[in-house]
Amino acid sequence: MAETLGVSRPAFPTLHIPEGTLPEPGRPPRGGEVALWWLDTDREIVGGHPVAAEEVPLSHEERDRSARLRRPGDRHRYRAAHIGLRLVLGGYTGLAPEALGLVREECPCCGAPHGRPALADGGPHFSLSHSDGLALIAVSGLRVGADVEGLPRPAITDELLPSLHPREQSALRALPDAVRPGALARVWTRKEAYLKATGVGLAYGAADPYVGVSDVPAEVGDFTLHDVPTPLPSYAAAIALAAAD
């Protein structure tokens, strides 16, 4: 039987990074509070910073990584997303965006420093995701993962289906062709959000955890999954939020 469709809509504050002025986020989220920040990464100016300029609040590592991207559009979008992240985190911490130390926590699987991103000197938890021209930044007092994806073309949907949990594959195949890409995007963002929140990533594939296709995401350990509304109908997004200690 096909699972029913719909999208759960948690009432998290939704904010947009301005073009010509710095974001003013106020106090950082506490406990299970989550603030969601959206950014158009095709924009030429982010928070008053021309994305293509040499003097932008990016680390040497971020500059090098963006320079390695082959397509100019990808380089621009990467820089815009990471400028936006630094502006938001700088607003919450009171530090200059370029002075923020961003590190990687230990991987829960192997212990190497390629796990969840974090602020070196402590501060709110955060997660950045960007797809095509849209970026999502989630900030919370608890561990959080965020993911945004453009709706896949039917051919891509068919390619991705075998990588999912068998129950998800069955439910998605039972859906009408017209709604399957959107449903798959919802499933994929839930998984990516969870895997980013835990720091595991896609190292072990996308079959687990089972996140469900219906409007109520499945329970996944100590995390709660939430579908979140996007500024554009051609995208899907989700966050995974850790339970309070």
mmCIF file of C-alpha atoms in Angstrom:
data_model
loop_
_atom_site.group_PDB
_atom_site.id
_atom_site.type_symbol
_atom_site.label_atom_id
_atom_site.label_comp_id
_atom_site.label_asym_id
_atom_site.label_seq_id
_atom_site.Cartn_x
_atom_site.Cartn_y
_atom_site.Cartn_z
ATOM 1 C CA MET A 1 0.000 0.000 0.000
ATOM 2 C CA ALA A 2 1.302 3.451 -0.847
ATOM 3 C CA GLU A 3 2.120 5.715 2.059
ATOM 4 C CA THR A 4 0.087 8.897 2.285
ATOM 5 C CA LEU A 5 1.813 12.093 1.233
ATOM 6 C CA GLY A 6 2.149 15.445 2.918
ATOM 7 C CA VAL A 7 4.761 17.563 4.642
ATOM 8 C CA SER A 8 5.083 18.245 8.366
ATOM 9 C CA ARG A 9 5.614 21.965 9.010
ATOM 10 C CA PRO A 10 7.330 22.760 12.320
ATOM 11 C CA ALA A 11 7.086 26.369 13.441
ATOM 12 C CA PHE A 12 10.801 27.157 13.412
ATOM 13 C CA PRO A 13 11.755 30.809 12.866
ATOM 14 C CA THR A 14 12.591 31.294 9.191
ATOM 15 C CA LEU A 15 14.990 34.092 8.289
ATOM 16 C CA HIS A 16 16.672 35.350 5.117
ATOM 17 C CA ILE A 17 20.224 36.657 4.827
ATOM 18 C CA PRO A 18 20.001 40.210 3.462
ATOM 19 C CA GLU A 19 21.906 41.386 0.426
ATOM 20 C CA GLY A 20 23.288 44.781 1.355
ATOM 21 C CA THR A 21 23.452 44.652 5.160
ATOM 22 C CA LEU A 22 24.675 42.226 7.793
ATOM 23 C CA PRO A 23 22.170 39.770 9.282
ATOM 24 C CA GLU A 24 21.138 40.590 12.853
ATOM 25 C CA PRO A 25 20.191 37.246 14.375
ATOM 26 C CA GLY A 26 19.960 38.324 18.015
ATOM 27 C CA ARG A 27 20.647 35.806 20.759
ATOM 28 C CA PRO A 28 21.604 32.276 19.656
ATOM 29 C CA PRO A 29 18.971 29.520 19.882
ATOM 30 C CA ARG A 30 18.848 27.652 23.181
ATOM 31 C CA GLY A 31 18.012 24.026 23.839
ATOM 32 C CA GLY A 32 15.703 22.667 21.165
ATOM 33 C CA GLU A 33 15.164 26.057 19.516
ATOM 34 C CA VAL A 34 16.123 26.120 15.831
ATOM 35 C CA ALA A 35 16.579 29.099 13.514
ATOM 36 C CA LEU A 36 16.518 28.442 9.766
ATOM 37 C CA TRP A 37 18.339 30.856 7.457
ATOM 38 C CA TRP A 38 17.816 30.863 3.690
ATOM 39 C CA LEU A 39 20.135 32.362 1.098
ATOM 40 C CA ASP A 40 19.993 32.802 -2.668
ATOM 41 C CA THR A 41 23.544 31.744 -3.556
ATOM 42 C CA ASP A 42 23.325 33.183 -7.079
ATOM 43 C CA ARG A 43 23.257 36.637 -5.501
ATOM 44 C CA GLU A 44 26.269 38.857 -6.253
ATOM 45 C CA ILE A 45 26.336 40.427 -2.776
ATOM 46 C CA VAL A 46 25.764 38.651 0.551
ATOM 47 C CA GLY A 47 25.452 40.739 3.696
ATOM 48 C CA GLY A 48 27.265 43.621 2.047
ATOM 49 C CA HIS A 49 30.126 41.429 0.779
ATOM 50 C CA PRO A 50 30.612 41.057 -2.997
ATOM 51 C CA VAL A 51 30.914 37.299 -3.402
ATOM 52 C CA ALA A 52 33.616 37.474 -6.089
ATOM 53 C CA ALA A 53 35.791 39.990 -4.243
ATOM 54 C CA GLU A 54 39.192 39.038 -2.862
ATOM 55 C CA GLU A 55 38.445 40.541 0.554
ATOM 56 C CA VAL A 56 35.648 38.301 1.794
ATOM 57 C CA PRO A 57 35.266 36.580 5.190
ATOM 58 C CA LEU A 58 36.457 33.134 4.120
ATOM 59 C CA SER A 59 39.269 30.964 5.445
ATOM 60 C CA HIS A 60 42.190 29.841 3.282
ATOM 61 C CA GLU A 61 40.683 26.348 3.247
ATOM 62 C CA GLU A 62 37.330 27.654 2.021
ATOM 63 C CA ARG A 63 39.020 29.726 -0.679
ATOM 64 C CA ASP A 64 41.091 26.759 -1.824
ATOM 65 C CA ARG A 65 38.109 24.440 -1.906
ATOM 66 C CA SER A 66 36.022 26.869 -3.923
ATOM 67 C CA ALA A 67 38.924 27.371 -6.356
ATOM 68 C CA ARG A 68 39.057 23.616 -7.008
ATOM 69 C CA LEU A 69 35.478 23.549 -8.245
ATOM 70 C CA ARG A 70 35.503 23.369 -12.025
ATOM 71 C CA ARG A 71 32.372 25.342 -12.910
ATOM 72 C CA PRO A 72 32.294 29.093 -12.212
ATOM 73 C CA GLY A 73 28.685 28.873 -11.001
ATOM 74 C CA ASP A 74 29.609 26.207 -8.451
ATOM 75 C CA ARG A 75 32.529 28.313 -7.197
ATOM 76 C CA HIS A 76 30.276 31.337 -6.779
ATOM 77 C CA ARG A 77 27.568 29.405 -4.966
ATOM 78 C CA TYR A 78 30.057 27.753 -2.607
ATOM 79 C CA ARG A 79 31.565 31.118 -1.696
ATOM 80 C CA ALA A 80 28.143 32.706 -1.212
ATOM 81 C CA ALA A 81 26.942 29.879 1.047
ATOM 82 C CA HIS A 82 30.041 29.966 3.247
ATOM 83 C CA ILE A 83 30.056 33.761 3.470
ATOM 84 C CA GLY A 84 26.432 33.528 4.595
ATOM 85 C CA LEU A 85 27.294 30.888 7.192
ATOM 86 C CA ARG A 86 30.084 33.009 8.655
ATOM 87 C CA LEU A 87 27.892 36.110 8.780
ATOM 88 C CA VAL A 88 25.132 34.256 10.643
ATOM 89 C CA LEU A 89 27.502 32.589 13.118
ATOM 90 C CA GLY A 90 29.359 35.857 13.598
ATOM 91 C CA GLY A 91 26.080 37.547 14.450
ATOM 92 C CA TYR A 92 25.260 34.911 17.064
ATOM 93 C CA THR A 93 28.721 34.825 18.661
ATOM 94 C CA GLY A 94 29.702 38.494 18.384
ATOM 95 C CA LEU A 95 32.907 37.541 16.551
ATOM 96 C CA ALA A 96 34.072 38.920 13.244
ATOM 97 C CA PRO A 97 33.027 36.449 10.504
ATOM 98 C CA GLU A 98 36.594 36.073 9.264
ATOM 99 C CA ALA A 99 37.812 35.357 12.814
ATOM 100 C CA LEU A 100 35.541 32.356 13.364
ATOM 101 C CA GLY A 101 37.377 29.081 13.751
ATOM 102 C CA LEU A 102 35.433 26.294 12.050
ATOM 103 C CA VAL A 103 36.574 22.749 12.795
ATOM 104 C CA ARG A 104 35.451 19.190 12.202
ATOM 105 C CA GLU A 105 34.581 16.947 15.116
ATOM 106 C CA GLU A 106 35.771 13.359 15.303
ATOM 107 C CA CYS A 107 33.978 10.949 12.998
ATOM 108 C CA PRO A 108 31.834 8.609 15.134
ATOM 109 C CA CYS A 109 32.864 5.702 12.890
ATOM 110 C CA CYS A 110 36.646 6.044 12.629
ATOM 111 C CA GLY A 111 37.647 8.874 14.965
ATOM 112 C CA ALA A 112 39.248 10.950 12.185
ATOM 113 C CA PRO A 113 38.555 14.722 12.149
ATOM 114 C CA HIS A 114 35.941 14.704 9.384
ATOM 115 C CA GLY A 115 32.750 14.573 11.431
ATOM 116 C CA ARG A 116 30.243 17.343 12.117
ATOM 117 C CA PRO A 117 31.391 20.950 11.584
ATOM 118 C CA ALA A 118 31.588 23.011 14.767
ATOM 119 C CA LEU A 119 32.855 26.295 16.172
ATOM 120 C CA ALA A 120 36.354 25.848 17.560
ATOM 121 C CA ASP A 121 35.695 28.066 20.587
ATOM 122 C CA GLY A 122 32.229 26.741 21.303
ATOM 123 C CA GLY A 123 28.849 28.196 20.459
ATOM 124 C CA PRO A 124 25.596 27.091 18.890
ATOM 125 C CA HIS A 125 25.344 23.942 16.791
ATOM 126 C CA PHE A 126 24.859 24.517 13.081
ATOM 127 C CA SER A 127 24.525 22.798 9.735
ATOM 128 C CA LEU A 128 24.896 24.175 6.204
ATOM 129 C CA SER A 129 23.426 22.699 3.034
ATOM 130 C CA HIS A 130 23.241 24.139 -0.461
ATOM 131 C CA SER A 131 21.801 22.849 -3.703
ATOM 132 C CA ASP A 132 21.939 24.716 -7.001
ATOM 133 C CA GLY A 133 21.105 28.337 -6.105
ATOM 134 C CA LEU A 134 19.630 27.823 -2.634
ATOM 135 C CA ALA A 135 21.352 27.434 0.746
ATOM 136 C CA LEU A 136 19.921 26.485 4.128
ATOM 137 C CA ILE A 137 21.656 27.155 7.449
ATOM 138 C CA ALA A 138 20.186 25.613 10.605
ATOM 139 C CA VAL A 139 21.353 26.884 14.007
ATOM 140 C CA SER A 140 20.304 25.297 17.303
ATOM 141 C CA GLY A 141 21.222 24.768 20.919
ATOM 142 C CA LEU A 142 21.246 21.021 20.199
ATOM 143 C CA ARG A 143 22.995 18.945 17.569
ATOM 144 C CA VAL A 144 21.319 19.613 14.246
ATOM 145 C CA GLY A 145 21.662 18.535 10.625
ATOM 146 C CA ALA A 146 20.080 20.235 7.627
ATOM 147 C CA ASP A 147 19.682 19.324 3.991
ATOM 148 C CA VAL A 148 18.095 20.985 0.958
ATOM 149 C CA GLU A 149 17.804 19.359 -2.457
ATOM 150 C CA GLY A 150 16.314 20.299 -5.782
ATOM 151 C CA LEU A 151 13.567 17.958 -6.969
ATOM 152 C CA PRO A 152 15.237 15.300 -9.140
ATOM 153 C CA ARG A 153 14.343 14.583 -12.743
ATOM 154 C CA PRO A 154 12.441 11.299 -13.280
ATOM 155 C CA ALA A 155 15.558 9.593 -14.669
ATOM 156 C CA ILE A 156 17.580 10.559 -11.576
ATOM 157 C CA THR A 157 14.744 9.352 -9.378
ATOM 158 C CA ASP A 158 14.964 5.916 -10.979
ATOM 159 C CA GLU A 159 18.729 5.857 -10.413
ATOM 160 C CA LEU A 160 18.477 6.785 -6.723
ATOM 161 C CA LEU A 161 15.648 4.444 -5.758
ATOM 162 C CA PRO A 162 17.790 1.270 -5.408
ATOM 163 C CA SER A 163 20.046 2.996 -2.871
ATOM 164 C CA LEU A 164 17.213 3.523 -0.370
ATOM 165 C CA HIS A 165 15.765 1.279 2.331
ATOM 166 C CA PRO A 166 13.652 -1.547 0.822
ATOM 167 C CA ARG A 167 10.479 -0.250 2.481
ATOM 168 C CA GLU A 168 11.110 3.221 1.095
ATOM 169 C CA GLN A 169 11.725 1.802 -2.358
ATOM 170 C CA SER A 170 8.445 -0.079 -2.239
ATOM 171 C CA ALA A 171 6.457 2.932 -1.040
ATOM 172 C CA LEU A 172 7.977 5.247 -3.647
ATOM 173 C CA ARG A 173 7.401 2.816 -6.528
ATOM 174 C CA ALA A 174 3.737 2.619 -5.524
ATOM 175 C CA LEU A 175 3.294 6.362 -6.028
ATOM 176 C CA PRO A 176 2.126 7.999 -9.273
ATOM 177 C CA ASP A 177 4.980 9.045 -11.547
ATOM 178 C CA ALA A 178 4.096 12.728 -11.202
ATOM 179 C CA VAL A 179 4.659 12.860 -7.431
ATOM 180 C CA ARG A 180 7.521 10.378 -7.068
ATOM 181 C CA PRO A 181 10.395 12.883 -7.589
ATOM 182 C CA GLY A 182 9.070 15.186 -4.871
ATOM 183 C CA ALA A 183 8.544 12.298 -2.488
ATOM 184 C CA LEU A 184 12.029 10.963 -3.123
ATOM 185 C CA ALA A 185 13.531 14.406 -2.491
ATOM 186 C CA ARG A 186 11.720 14.482 0.849
ATOM 187 C CA VAL A 187 13.116 11.059 1.791
ATOM 188 C CA TRP A 188 16.621 12.007 0.687
ATOM 189 C CA THR A 189 16.715 15.276 2.643
ATOM 190 C CA ARG A 190 15.552 13.505 5.789
ATOM 191 C CA LYS A 191 18.361 10.961 5.458
ATOM 192 C CA GLU A 192 21.042 13.536 4.677
ATOM 193 C CA ALA A 193 19.924 15.741 7.570
ATOM 194 C CA TYR A 194 20.176 12.811 9.983
ATOM 195 C CA LEU A 195 23.545 11.627 8.654
ATOM 196 C CA LYS A 196 24.932 15.165 8.880
ATOM 197 C CA ALA A 197 23.611 15.608 12.430
ATOM 198 C CA THR A 198 25.337 12.417 13.553
ATOM 199 C CA GLY A 199 28.524 13.156 11.609
ATOM 200 C CA VAL A 200 28.442 9.810 9.802
ATOM 201 C CA GLY A 201 27.659 11.141 6.343
ATOM 202 C CA LEU A 202 27.042 8.866 3.391
ATOM 203 C CA ALA A 203 30.067 6.640 4.041
ATOM 204 C CA TYR A 204 27.801 3.618 4.524
ATOM 205 C CA GLY A 205 25.270 4.493 1.839
ATOM 206 C CA ALA A 206 21.705 5.760 2.040
ATOM 207 C CA ALA A 207 19.732 2.615 2.885
ATOM 208 C CA ASP A 208 19.781 3.350 6.614
ATOM 209 C CA PRO A 209 18.210 4.865 8.526
ATOM 210 C CA TYR A 210 14.650 4.235 7.448
ATOM 211 C CA VAL A 211 12.991 7.659 7.430
ATOM 212 C CA GLY A 212 9.620 6.917 5.794
ATOM 213 C CA VAL A 213 7.782 8.482 2.878
ATOM 214 C CA SER A 214 4.601 9.676 4.610
ATOM 215 C CA ASP A 215 3.970 13.112 6.077
ATOM 216 C CA VAL A 216 5.210 11.954 9.498
ATOM 217 C CA PRO A 217 8.908 11.002 9.368
ATOM 218 C CA ALA A 218 9.948 7.773 11.036
ATOM 219 C CA GLU A 219 11.663 7.855 14.421
ATOM 220 C CA VAL A 220 15.449 7.605 14.156
ATOM 221 C CA GLY A 221 17.234 6.980 17.414
ATOM 222 C CA ASP A 222 17.823 10.075 19.520
ATOM 223 C CA PHE A 223 16.918 12.471 16.701
ATOM 224 C CA THR A 224 13.645 13.948 15.497
ATOM 225 C CA LEU A 225 13.204 14.577 11.780
ATOM 226 C CA HIS A 226 11.278 17.579 10.483
ATOM 227 C CA ASP A 227 10.378 18.488 6.918
ATOM 228 C CA VAL A 228 10.677 22.243 6.493
ATOM 229 C CA PRO A 229 9.048 24.511 3.904
ATOM 230 C CA THR A 230 11.328 25.964 1.241
ATOM 231 C CA PRO A 231 11.232 29.403 -0.428
ATOM 232 C CA LEU A 232 10.904 27.760 -3.846
ATOM 233 C CA PRO A 233 8.552 24.893 -4.771
ATOM 234 C CA SER A 234 11.259 23.089 -6.762
ATOM 235 C CA TYR A 235 13.173 22.170 -3.581
ATOM 236 C CA ALA A 236 12.697 19.937 -0.549
ATOM 237 C CA ALA A 237 14.381 20.373 2.829
ATOM 238 C CA ALA A 238 14.571 18.713 6.221
ATOM 239 C CA ILE A 239 16.384 18.974 9.533
ATOM 240 C CA ALA A 240 17.321 16.403 12.147
ATOM 241 C CA LEU A 241 17.362 17.613 15.751
ATOM 242 C CA ALA A 242 18.943 15.763 18.665
ATOM 243 C CA ALA A 243 16.979 15.016 21.796
ATOM 244 C CA ALA A 244 17.731 17.176 24.824
ATOM 245 C CA ASP A 245 20.385 15.735 27.132
#
